[in-house]
XYZ file of C-alpha atoms in Angstrom:
557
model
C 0.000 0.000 0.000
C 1.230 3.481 -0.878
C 2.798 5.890 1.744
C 2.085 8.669 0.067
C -1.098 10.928 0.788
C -4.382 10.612 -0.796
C -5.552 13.240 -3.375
C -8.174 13.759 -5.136
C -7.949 13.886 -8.800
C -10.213 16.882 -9.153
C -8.533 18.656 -6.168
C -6.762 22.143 -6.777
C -3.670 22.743 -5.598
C -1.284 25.798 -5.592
C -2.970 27.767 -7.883
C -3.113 31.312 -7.573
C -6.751 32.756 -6.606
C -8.868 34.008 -9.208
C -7.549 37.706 -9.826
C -10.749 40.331 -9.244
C -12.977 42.224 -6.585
C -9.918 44.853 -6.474
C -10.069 48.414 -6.072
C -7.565 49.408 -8.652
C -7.029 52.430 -7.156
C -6.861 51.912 -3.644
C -4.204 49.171 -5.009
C -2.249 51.175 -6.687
C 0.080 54.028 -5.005
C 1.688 55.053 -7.998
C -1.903 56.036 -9.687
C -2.978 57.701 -6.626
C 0.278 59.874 -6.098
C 0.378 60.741 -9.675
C -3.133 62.435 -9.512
C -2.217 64.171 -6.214
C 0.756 65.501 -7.909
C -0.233 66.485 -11.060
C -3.015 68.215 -9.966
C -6.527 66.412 -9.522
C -6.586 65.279 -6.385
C -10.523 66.395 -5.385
C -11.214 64.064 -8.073
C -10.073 61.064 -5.464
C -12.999 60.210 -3.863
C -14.539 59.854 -7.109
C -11.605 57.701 -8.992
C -11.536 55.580 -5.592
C -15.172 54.630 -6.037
C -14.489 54.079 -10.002
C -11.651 51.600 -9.281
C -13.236 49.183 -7.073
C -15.994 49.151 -10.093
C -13.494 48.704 -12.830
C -11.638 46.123 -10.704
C -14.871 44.158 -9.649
C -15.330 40.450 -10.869
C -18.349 41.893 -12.563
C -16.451 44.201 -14.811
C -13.926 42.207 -15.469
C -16.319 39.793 -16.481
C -17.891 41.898 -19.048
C -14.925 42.728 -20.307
C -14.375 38.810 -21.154
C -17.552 38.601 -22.890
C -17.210 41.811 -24.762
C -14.153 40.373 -26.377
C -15.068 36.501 -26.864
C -18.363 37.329 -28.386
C -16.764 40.415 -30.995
C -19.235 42.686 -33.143
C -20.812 41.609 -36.227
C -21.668 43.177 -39.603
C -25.235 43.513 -40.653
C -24.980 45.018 -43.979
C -28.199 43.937 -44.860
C -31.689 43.276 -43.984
C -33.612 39.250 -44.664
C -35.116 41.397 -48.039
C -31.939 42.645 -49.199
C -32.338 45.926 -48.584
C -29.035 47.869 -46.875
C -28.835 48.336 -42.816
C -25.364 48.712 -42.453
C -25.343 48.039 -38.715
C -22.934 46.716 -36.489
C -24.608 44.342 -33.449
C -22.082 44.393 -30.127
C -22.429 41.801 -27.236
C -24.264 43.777 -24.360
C -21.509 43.354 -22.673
C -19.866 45.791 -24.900
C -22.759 48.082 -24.015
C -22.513 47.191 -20.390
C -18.654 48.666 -20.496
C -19.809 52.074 -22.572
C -22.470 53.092 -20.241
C -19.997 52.208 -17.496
C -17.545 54.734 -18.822
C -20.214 57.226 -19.889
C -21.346 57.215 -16.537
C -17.972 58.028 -15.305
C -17.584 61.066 -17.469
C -14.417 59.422 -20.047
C -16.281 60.547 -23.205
C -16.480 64.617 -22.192
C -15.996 65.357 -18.757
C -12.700 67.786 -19.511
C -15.487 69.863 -21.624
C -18.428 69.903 -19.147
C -17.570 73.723 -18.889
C -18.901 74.438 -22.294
C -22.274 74.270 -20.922
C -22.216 77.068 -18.908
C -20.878 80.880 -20.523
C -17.517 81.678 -19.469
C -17.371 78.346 -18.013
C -13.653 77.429 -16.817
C -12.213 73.601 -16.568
C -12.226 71.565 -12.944
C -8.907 72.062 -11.575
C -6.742 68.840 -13.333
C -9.543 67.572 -15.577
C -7.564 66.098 -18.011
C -5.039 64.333 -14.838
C -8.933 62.970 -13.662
C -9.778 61.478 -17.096
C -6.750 60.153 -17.478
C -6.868 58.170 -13.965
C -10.344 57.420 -14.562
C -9.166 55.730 -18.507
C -6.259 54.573 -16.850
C -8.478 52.058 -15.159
C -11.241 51.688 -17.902
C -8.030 50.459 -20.180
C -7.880 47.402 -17.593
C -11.380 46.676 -16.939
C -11.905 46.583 -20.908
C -9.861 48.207 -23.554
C -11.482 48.278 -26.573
C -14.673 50.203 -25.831
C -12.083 53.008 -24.996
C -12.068 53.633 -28.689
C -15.704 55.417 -29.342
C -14.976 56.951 -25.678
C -11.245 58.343 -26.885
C -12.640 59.465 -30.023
C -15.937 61.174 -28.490
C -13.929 63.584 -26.358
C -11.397 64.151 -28.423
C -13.209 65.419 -31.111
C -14.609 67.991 -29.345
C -11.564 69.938 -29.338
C -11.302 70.090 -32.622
C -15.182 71.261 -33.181
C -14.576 73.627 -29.847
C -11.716 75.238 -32.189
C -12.940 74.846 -36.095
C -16.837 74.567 -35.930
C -17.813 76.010 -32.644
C -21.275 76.714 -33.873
C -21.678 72.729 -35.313
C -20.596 72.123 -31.886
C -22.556 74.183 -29.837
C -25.477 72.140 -31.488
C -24.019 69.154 -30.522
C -23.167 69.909 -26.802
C -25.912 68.875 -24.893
C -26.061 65.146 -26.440
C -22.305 65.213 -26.260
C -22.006 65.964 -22.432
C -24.865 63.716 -21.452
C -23.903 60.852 -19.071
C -26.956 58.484 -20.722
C -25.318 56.302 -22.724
C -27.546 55.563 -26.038
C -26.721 52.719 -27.964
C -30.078 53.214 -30.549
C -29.503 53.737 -34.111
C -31.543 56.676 -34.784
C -30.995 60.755 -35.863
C -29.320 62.313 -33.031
C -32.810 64.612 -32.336
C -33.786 61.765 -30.726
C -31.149 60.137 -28.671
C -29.751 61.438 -25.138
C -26.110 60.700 -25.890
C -24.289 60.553 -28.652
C -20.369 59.607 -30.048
C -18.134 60.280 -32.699
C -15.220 58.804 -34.495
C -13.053 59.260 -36.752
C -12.371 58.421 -40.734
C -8.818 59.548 -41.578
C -6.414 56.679 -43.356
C -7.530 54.868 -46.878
C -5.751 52.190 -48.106
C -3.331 53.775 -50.766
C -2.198 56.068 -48.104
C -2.025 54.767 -44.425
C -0.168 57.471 -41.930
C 0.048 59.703 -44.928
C -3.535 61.067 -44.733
C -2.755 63.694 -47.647
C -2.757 60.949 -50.336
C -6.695 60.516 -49.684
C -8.433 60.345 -52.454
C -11.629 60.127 -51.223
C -13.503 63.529 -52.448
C -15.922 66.074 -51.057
C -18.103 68.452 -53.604
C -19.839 71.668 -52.470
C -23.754 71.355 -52.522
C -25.055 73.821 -55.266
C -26.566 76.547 -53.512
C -25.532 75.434 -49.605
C -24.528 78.234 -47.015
C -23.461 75.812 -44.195
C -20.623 74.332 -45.535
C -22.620 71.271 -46.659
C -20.702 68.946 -49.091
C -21.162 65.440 -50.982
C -18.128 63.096 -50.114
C -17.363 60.124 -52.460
C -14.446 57.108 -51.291
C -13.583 55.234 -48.878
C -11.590 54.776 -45.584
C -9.730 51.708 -44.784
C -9.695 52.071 -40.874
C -13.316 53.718 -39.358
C -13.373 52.120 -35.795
C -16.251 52.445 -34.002
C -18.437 52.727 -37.128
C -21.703 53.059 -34.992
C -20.956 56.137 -34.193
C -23.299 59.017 -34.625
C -20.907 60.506 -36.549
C -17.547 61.026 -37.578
C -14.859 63.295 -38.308
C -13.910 62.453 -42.050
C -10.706 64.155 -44.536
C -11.692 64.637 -47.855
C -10.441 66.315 -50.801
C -12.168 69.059 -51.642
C -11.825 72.147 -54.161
C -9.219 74.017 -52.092
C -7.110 70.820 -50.808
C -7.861 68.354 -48.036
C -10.338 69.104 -45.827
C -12.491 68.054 -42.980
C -15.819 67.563 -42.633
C -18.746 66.312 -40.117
C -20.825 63.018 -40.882
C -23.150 62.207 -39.455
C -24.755 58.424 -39.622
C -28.187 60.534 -40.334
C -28.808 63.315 -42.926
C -30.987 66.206 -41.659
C -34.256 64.850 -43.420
C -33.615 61.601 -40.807
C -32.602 59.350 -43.743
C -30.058 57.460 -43.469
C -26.609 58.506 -44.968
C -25.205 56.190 -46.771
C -22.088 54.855 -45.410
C -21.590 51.629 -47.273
C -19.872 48.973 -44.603
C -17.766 46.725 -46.752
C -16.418 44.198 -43.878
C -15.071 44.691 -40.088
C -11.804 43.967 -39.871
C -10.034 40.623 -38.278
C -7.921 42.137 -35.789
C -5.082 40.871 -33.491
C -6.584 42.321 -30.494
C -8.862 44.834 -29.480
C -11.824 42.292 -30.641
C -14.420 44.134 -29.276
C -14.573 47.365 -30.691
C -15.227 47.002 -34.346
C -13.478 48.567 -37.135
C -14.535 48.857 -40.202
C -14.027 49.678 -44.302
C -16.381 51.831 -45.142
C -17.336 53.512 -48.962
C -18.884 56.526 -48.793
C -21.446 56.830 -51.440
C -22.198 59.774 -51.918
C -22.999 61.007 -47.901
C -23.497 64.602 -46.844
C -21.028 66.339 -44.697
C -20.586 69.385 -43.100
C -17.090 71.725 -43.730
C -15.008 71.821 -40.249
C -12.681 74.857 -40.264
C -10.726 76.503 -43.492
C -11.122 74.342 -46.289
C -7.761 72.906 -47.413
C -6.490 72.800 -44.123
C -8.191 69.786 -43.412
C -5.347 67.792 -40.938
C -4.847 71.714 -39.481
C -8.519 71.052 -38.309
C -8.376 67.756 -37.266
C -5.315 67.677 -35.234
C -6.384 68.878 -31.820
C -8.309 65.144 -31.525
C -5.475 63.299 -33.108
C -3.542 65.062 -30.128
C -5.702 63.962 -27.354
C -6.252 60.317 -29.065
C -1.859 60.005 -28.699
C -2.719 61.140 -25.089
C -5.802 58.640 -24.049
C -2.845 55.625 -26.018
C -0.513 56.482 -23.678
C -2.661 56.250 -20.793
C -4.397 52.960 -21.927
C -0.819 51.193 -22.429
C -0.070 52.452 -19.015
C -2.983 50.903 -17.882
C -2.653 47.924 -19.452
C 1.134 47.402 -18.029
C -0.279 47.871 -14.230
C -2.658 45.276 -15.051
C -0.124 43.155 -16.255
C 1.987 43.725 -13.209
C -0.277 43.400 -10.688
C -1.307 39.831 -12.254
C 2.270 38.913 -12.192
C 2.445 39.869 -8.577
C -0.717 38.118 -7.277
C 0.365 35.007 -8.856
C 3.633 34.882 -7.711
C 2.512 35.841 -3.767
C 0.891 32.780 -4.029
C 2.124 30.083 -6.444
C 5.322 28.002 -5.146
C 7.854 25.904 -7.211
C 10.972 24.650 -5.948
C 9.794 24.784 -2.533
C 8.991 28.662 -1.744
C 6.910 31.023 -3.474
C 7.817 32.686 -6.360
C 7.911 36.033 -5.075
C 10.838 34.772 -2.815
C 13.147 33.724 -5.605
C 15.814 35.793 -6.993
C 15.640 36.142 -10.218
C 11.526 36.188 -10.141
C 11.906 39.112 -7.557
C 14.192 40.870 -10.118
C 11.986 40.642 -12.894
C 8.778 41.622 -10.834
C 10.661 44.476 -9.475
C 12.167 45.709 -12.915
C 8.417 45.655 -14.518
C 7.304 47.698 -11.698
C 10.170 50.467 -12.684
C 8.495 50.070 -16.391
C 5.252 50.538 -14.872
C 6.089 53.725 -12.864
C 8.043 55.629 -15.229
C 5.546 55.161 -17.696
C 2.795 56.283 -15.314
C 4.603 59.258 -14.497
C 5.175 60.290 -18.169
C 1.602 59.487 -18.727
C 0.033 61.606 -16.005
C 2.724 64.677 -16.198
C 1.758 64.838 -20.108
C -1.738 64.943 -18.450
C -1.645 67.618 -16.372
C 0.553 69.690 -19.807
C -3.087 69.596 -21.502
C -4.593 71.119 -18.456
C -2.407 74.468 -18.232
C -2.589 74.724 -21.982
C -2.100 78.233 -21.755
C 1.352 78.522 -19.849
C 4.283 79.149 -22.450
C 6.245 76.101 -20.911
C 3.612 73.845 -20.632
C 2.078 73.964 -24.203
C 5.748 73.328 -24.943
C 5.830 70.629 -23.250
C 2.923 68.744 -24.549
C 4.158 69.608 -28.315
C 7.224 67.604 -27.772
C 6.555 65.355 -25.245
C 3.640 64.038 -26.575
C 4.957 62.046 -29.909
C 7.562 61.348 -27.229
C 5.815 59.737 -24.664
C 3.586 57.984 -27.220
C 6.665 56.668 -28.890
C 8.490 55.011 -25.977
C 5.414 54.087 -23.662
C 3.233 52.383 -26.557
C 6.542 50.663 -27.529
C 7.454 49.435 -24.569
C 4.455 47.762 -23.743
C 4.624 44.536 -25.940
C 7.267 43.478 -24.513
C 6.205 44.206 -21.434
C 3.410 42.404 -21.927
C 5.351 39.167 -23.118
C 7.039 39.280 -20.159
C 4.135 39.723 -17.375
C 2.440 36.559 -19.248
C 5.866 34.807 -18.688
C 5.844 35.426 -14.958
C 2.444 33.328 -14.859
C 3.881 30.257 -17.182
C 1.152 28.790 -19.269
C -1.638 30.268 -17.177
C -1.047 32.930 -18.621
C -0.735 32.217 -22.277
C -4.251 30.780 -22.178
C -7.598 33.082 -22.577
C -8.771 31.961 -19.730
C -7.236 34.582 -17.513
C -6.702 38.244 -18.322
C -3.048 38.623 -20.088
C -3.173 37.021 -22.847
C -6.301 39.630 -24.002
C -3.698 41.914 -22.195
C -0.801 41.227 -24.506
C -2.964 41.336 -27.362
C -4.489 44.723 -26.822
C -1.026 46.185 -26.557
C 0.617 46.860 -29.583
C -2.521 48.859 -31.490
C -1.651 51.745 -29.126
C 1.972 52.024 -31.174
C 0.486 51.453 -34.179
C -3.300 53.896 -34.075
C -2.863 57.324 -34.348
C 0.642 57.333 -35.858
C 3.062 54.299 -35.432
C 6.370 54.940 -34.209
C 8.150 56.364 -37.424
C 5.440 59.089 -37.492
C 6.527 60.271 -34.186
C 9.754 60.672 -34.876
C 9.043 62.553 -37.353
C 6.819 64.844 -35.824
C 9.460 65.267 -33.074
C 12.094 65.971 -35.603
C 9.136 68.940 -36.949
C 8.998 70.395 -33.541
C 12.552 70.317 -33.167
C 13.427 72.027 -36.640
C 10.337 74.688 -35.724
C 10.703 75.339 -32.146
C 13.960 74.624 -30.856
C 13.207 76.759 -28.113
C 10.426 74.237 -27.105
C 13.120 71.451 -26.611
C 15.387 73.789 -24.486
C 12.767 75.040 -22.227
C 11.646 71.205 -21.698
C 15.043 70.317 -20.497
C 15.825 73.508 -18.583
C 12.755 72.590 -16.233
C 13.896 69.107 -15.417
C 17.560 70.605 -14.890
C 16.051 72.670 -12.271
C 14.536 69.041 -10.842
C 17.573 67.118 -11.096
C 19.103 68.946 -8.175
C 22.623 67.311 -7.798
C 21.885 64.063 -9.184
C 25.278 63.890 -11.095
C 23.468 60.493 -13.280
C 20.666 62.764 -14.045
C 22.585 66.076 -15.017
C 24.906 64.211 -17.331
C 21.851 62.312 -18.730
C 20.210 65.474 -19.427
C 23.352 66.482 -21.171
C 23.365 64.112 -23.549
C 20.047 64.459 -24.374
C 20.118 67.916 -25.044
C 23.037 67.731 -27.096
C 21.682 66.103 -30.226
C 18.552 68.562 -30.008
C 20.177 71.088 -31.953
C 20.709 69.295 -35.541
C 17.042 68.010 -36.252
C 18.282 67.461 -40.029
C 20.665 65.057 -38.841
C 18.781 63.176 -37.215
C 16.447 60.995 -39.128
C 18.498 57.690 -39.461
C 18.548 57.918 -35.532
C 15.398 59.230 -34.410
C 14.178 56.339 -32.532
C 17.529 56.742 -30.381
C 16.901 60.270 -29.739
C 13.244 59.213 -28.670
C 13.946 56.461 -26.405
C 16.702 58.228 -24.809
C 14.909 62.217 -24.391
C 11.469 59.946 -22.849
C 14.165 57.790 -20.504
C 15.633 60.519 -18.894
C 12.248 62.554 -18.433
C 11.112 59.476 -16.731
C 14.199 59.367 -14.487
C 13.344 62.696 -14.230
C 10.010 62.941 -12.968
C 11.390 59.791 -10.569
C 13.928 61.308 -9.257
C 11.998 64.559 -7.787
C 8.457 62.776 -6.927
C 9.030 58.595 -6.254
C 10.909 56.873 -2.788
C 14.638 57.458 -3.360
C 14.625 53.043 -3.648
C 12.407 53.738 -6.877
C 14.413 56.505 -8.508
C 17.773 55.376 -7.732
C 16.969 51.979 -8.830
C 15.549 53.460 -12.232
C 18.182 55.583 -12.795
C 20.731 52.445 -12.155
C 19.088 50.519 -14.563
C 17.780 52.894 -16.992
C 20.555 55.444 -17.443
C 23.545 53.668 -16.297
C 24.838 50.120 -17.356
C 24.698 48.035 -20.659
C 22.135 48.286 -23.548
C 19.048 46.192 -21.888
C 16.883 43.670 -23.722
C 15.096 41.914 -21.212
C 13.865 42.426 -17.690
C 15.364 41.138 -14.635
C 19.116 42.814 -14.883
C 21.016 45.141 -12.890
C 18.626 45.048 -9.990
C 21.104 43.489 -7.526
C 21.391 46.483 -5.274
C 17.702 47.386 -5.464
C 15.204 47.331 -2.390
C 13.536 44.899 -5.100
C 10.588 44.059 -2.217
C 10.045 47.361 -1.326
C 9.580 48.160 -5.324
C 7.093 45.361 -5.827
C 5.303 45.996 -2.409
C 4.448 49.769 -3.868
C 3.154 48.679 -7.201
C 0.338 46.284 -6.070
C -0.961 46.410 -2.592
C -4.085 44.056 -3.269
């Protein structure tokens, strides 16, 4: 007879509990101190309540089904005759109203509403927490939400009459999914139709084409072509380039004409995507659809480039997101699973890793949420200078960062967390369209390099403020050094771009660190990010770190 103790077969054993019913704010330090510090922290209360919603099994849940059951294309009805609808999961729907609720889709513009209305001190910092967490619970419905609020900077700025119109619907908190004119709905979104197929990133090789209406004094035109990327394509309405008479252009359309047909926006096929399964996107042919002229025709991307702005804002703060909810995953597992006879959290080289993700994870929230509070003092000299460089930036290095990162977080939960069962593989999945939607990484280094040959003076008085904040950090001056040293020759800097990126959002991490994180966070950043050998994985160069401390900080559930 065996000596050995009975078990049964079905009996589970040294698994990690199911991760869920966690506040992700209360969890999270590094969130909380970055709103405090960058300005929003009456919004706490609020954000508390929001993270132990996003974080509940119930959201996350939703979020599962909204991506295992993804949209589908109606394009037409049992009789043949066109619908061009797309039908979402309700769980989808459940994860809109969720964010509606919260405010994601306008809440930085609620001061419209009211003459002479001024912003909430740190609005944008508030969103951003509040998205930050939205990202985790579910990422893809983040899309319409992005798109909704961005969009109403560039209407506040080119079409302020379309918009004022528009603002009551746009600011209301009830979501409405229906699929009818917007005279009859209490909420409504918009995306955006911007790339075609011939011309990807390089939205001035459109072809799609927009004629004035014979006799119209609004601006009305008729738009003929097609996009290849329109995500979100129930939207009311979108923000579409065109080419019209006078150059490229940008117009208003909206899913209904003012009669209360139907404009005809021809659906072609949503696209198979690598993540981000449920929000659709779609190819669309415009057949002939009215639109309405926003801002000076010709100057079309002029127009449209205060919400491509604040879209490269909402991707940094959703890959941000998604990292923490990588590394908090890692954590839990590892506080619990043991191999080798202790827990996983208590060997070396698991420690290491855990600990150097956590540096990923902080840096990039504190680029994230100091970009942030940039947008809310848009009128300081130094801060609008800040947001023109830093954003293409911070967009660069964060959204590229976080595949990797992602890779590694599944790795610290083995093949539990390859599988779909749990949360990371969805989460490594959703990563890389942040690098890749609303300019990849090549387009921000070029748009860098444009700053830099325009404004030098931008690039200088970013640098000069975090000299001030380096104090006598001798690794942080001479970091700063070198980065300000290629500044000065934009034209020779194309070939190494990507170097100049990495290195310029590095050392505004480090310093951002260095003057607001526990001395064992910065200095261990600053040992591993600006000092050493080239790194290519995670896990090096920690050996002097308070590695414990580090992990203890990022995930306190």
């Amino acid at each position: 007879m065996s000596s050995l103790p009975a078990i049964a077969i079905d009996e589970v054993l040294n698994q990690s509990p199911a991760f869920g019913d966690l506040n992700l704010f209360s969890t999270d330090a590094v969130l909380r101190e970055a709103v405090e510090r960058e300005g929003a922290s009456l919004a706490s209360d609020n954000l508390r309540s929001f993270g132990a919603l996003c974080g509940s099994r119930e959201a996350l849940e939703q979020g599962r089904l909204a991506n295992e059951t993804p949209p589908r294309l109606k394009a037409f009805d049992e009789k043949g005759h066109r619908l061009d609808l797309v039908e979402y999961h309700p769980a989808y729907h459940w994860c809109m109203q969720t964010s509606f609720a919260q405010g994601l889709h306008a809440s930085v513009w609620e001061h419209l509403a009211t003459p002479g209305g001024k912003p909430m001190a740190g609005a944008h910092v508030a969103r951003a927490a509040g998205s930050y967490m939205a990202a985790q619970m579910e990422s893809g419905h983040c899309c319409p939400i992005t798109m909704t609020s961005a969009a109403i900077a560039t209407l506040q700025n080119a079409a302020p009459g379309l918009l004022a119109g528009l603002l009551p619907k746009l600011l209301s908190r009830r979501y409405d999914a229906r699929f009818c004119p917007t005279s009859q709905k209490t909420a409504i979104t918009i995306g955006m139709g911007m790339t075609e197929k011939q011309g990807g990133s390089d939205v001035r090789a459109s072809t799609t084409r927009a004629e004035p209406i014979t006799g119209s004094t609004d601006g009305t035109h008729l738009i003929t072509g097609h996009k290849w990327f329109m995500s979100a394509p129930m939207s009311d309405a979108f923000l579409v380039l065109a080419q019209a008479p006078k150059g490229l252009s940008c117009f208003f359309v909206p899913r209904f004409r003012g009669d209360g047909t139907v404009n005809p926006l021809r659906f072609q096929r949503l696209k198979e995507k690598l993540g981000n399964r449920s929000n659709a996107s779609s190819e669309v042919e415009l057949q002939g659809v009215t639109g309405m002229l926003v801002g000076e025709e010709g100057r079309g991307v002029a127009a449209i480039i205060d919400m491509v702005t604040l879209t490269r804002l909402d991707c940094i703060v959703s890959s941000a997101g998604l990292m923490r909810l990588g590394l908090a995953n890692a954590i839990h597992h590892a506080r619990h699973r043991q191999a080798f006879g202790r827990k996983l959290l208590d060997q070396p080289m698991m420690e290491a890793v855990l600990a150097d993700l956590a540096l990923e994870v902080e840096g990039a929230t504190a680029l994230a949420f100091r970009l942030a509070r940039a947008f809310d003092h848009a009128e300081d000299e130094g801060e609008a200078a800040f947001r023109r460089l830093m954003t293409p930036v911070i967009k660069y290095f964060v959204c590229k960062v976080g595949p990797a990162f992602g890779a590694e977080a599944m790795e610290c939960l083995g093949g539990n967390g390859y599988v779909e069962d749990g949360l990371l593989a969805r989460t490594y999945r959703e990563l890389p369209v942040n690098a890749i939607w609303e300019g990849s990484g090549n387009i921000m280094c070029h748009d860098v390099l444009r700053v830099l040959m325009k404004e030098p003076e931008a690039a200088e008085a970013v640098l000069e403020g975090l000299t001030k904040s380096a104090g006598r950090d001798k690794r942080l001056s001479v970091a700063l050094d070198r980065a300000r040293e290629p500044l000065h020759k934009p034209r020779e800097l194309d070939l190494n771009a990507r170097e100049l990126l990495e290195g310029l959002a590095t050392v505004v991490a480090a310093a951002l660190l260095r003057s607001s994180a526990p001395p064992y966070v910065s200095d261990a950043y600053l040992a591993t990010r600006l000092e050493g050998g080239p790194r290519r994985t995670y896990g090096t160069g920690l050996g002097r770190a308070e590695r414990r401390k580090i992990i203890d900080r990022a995930f306190a559930g």
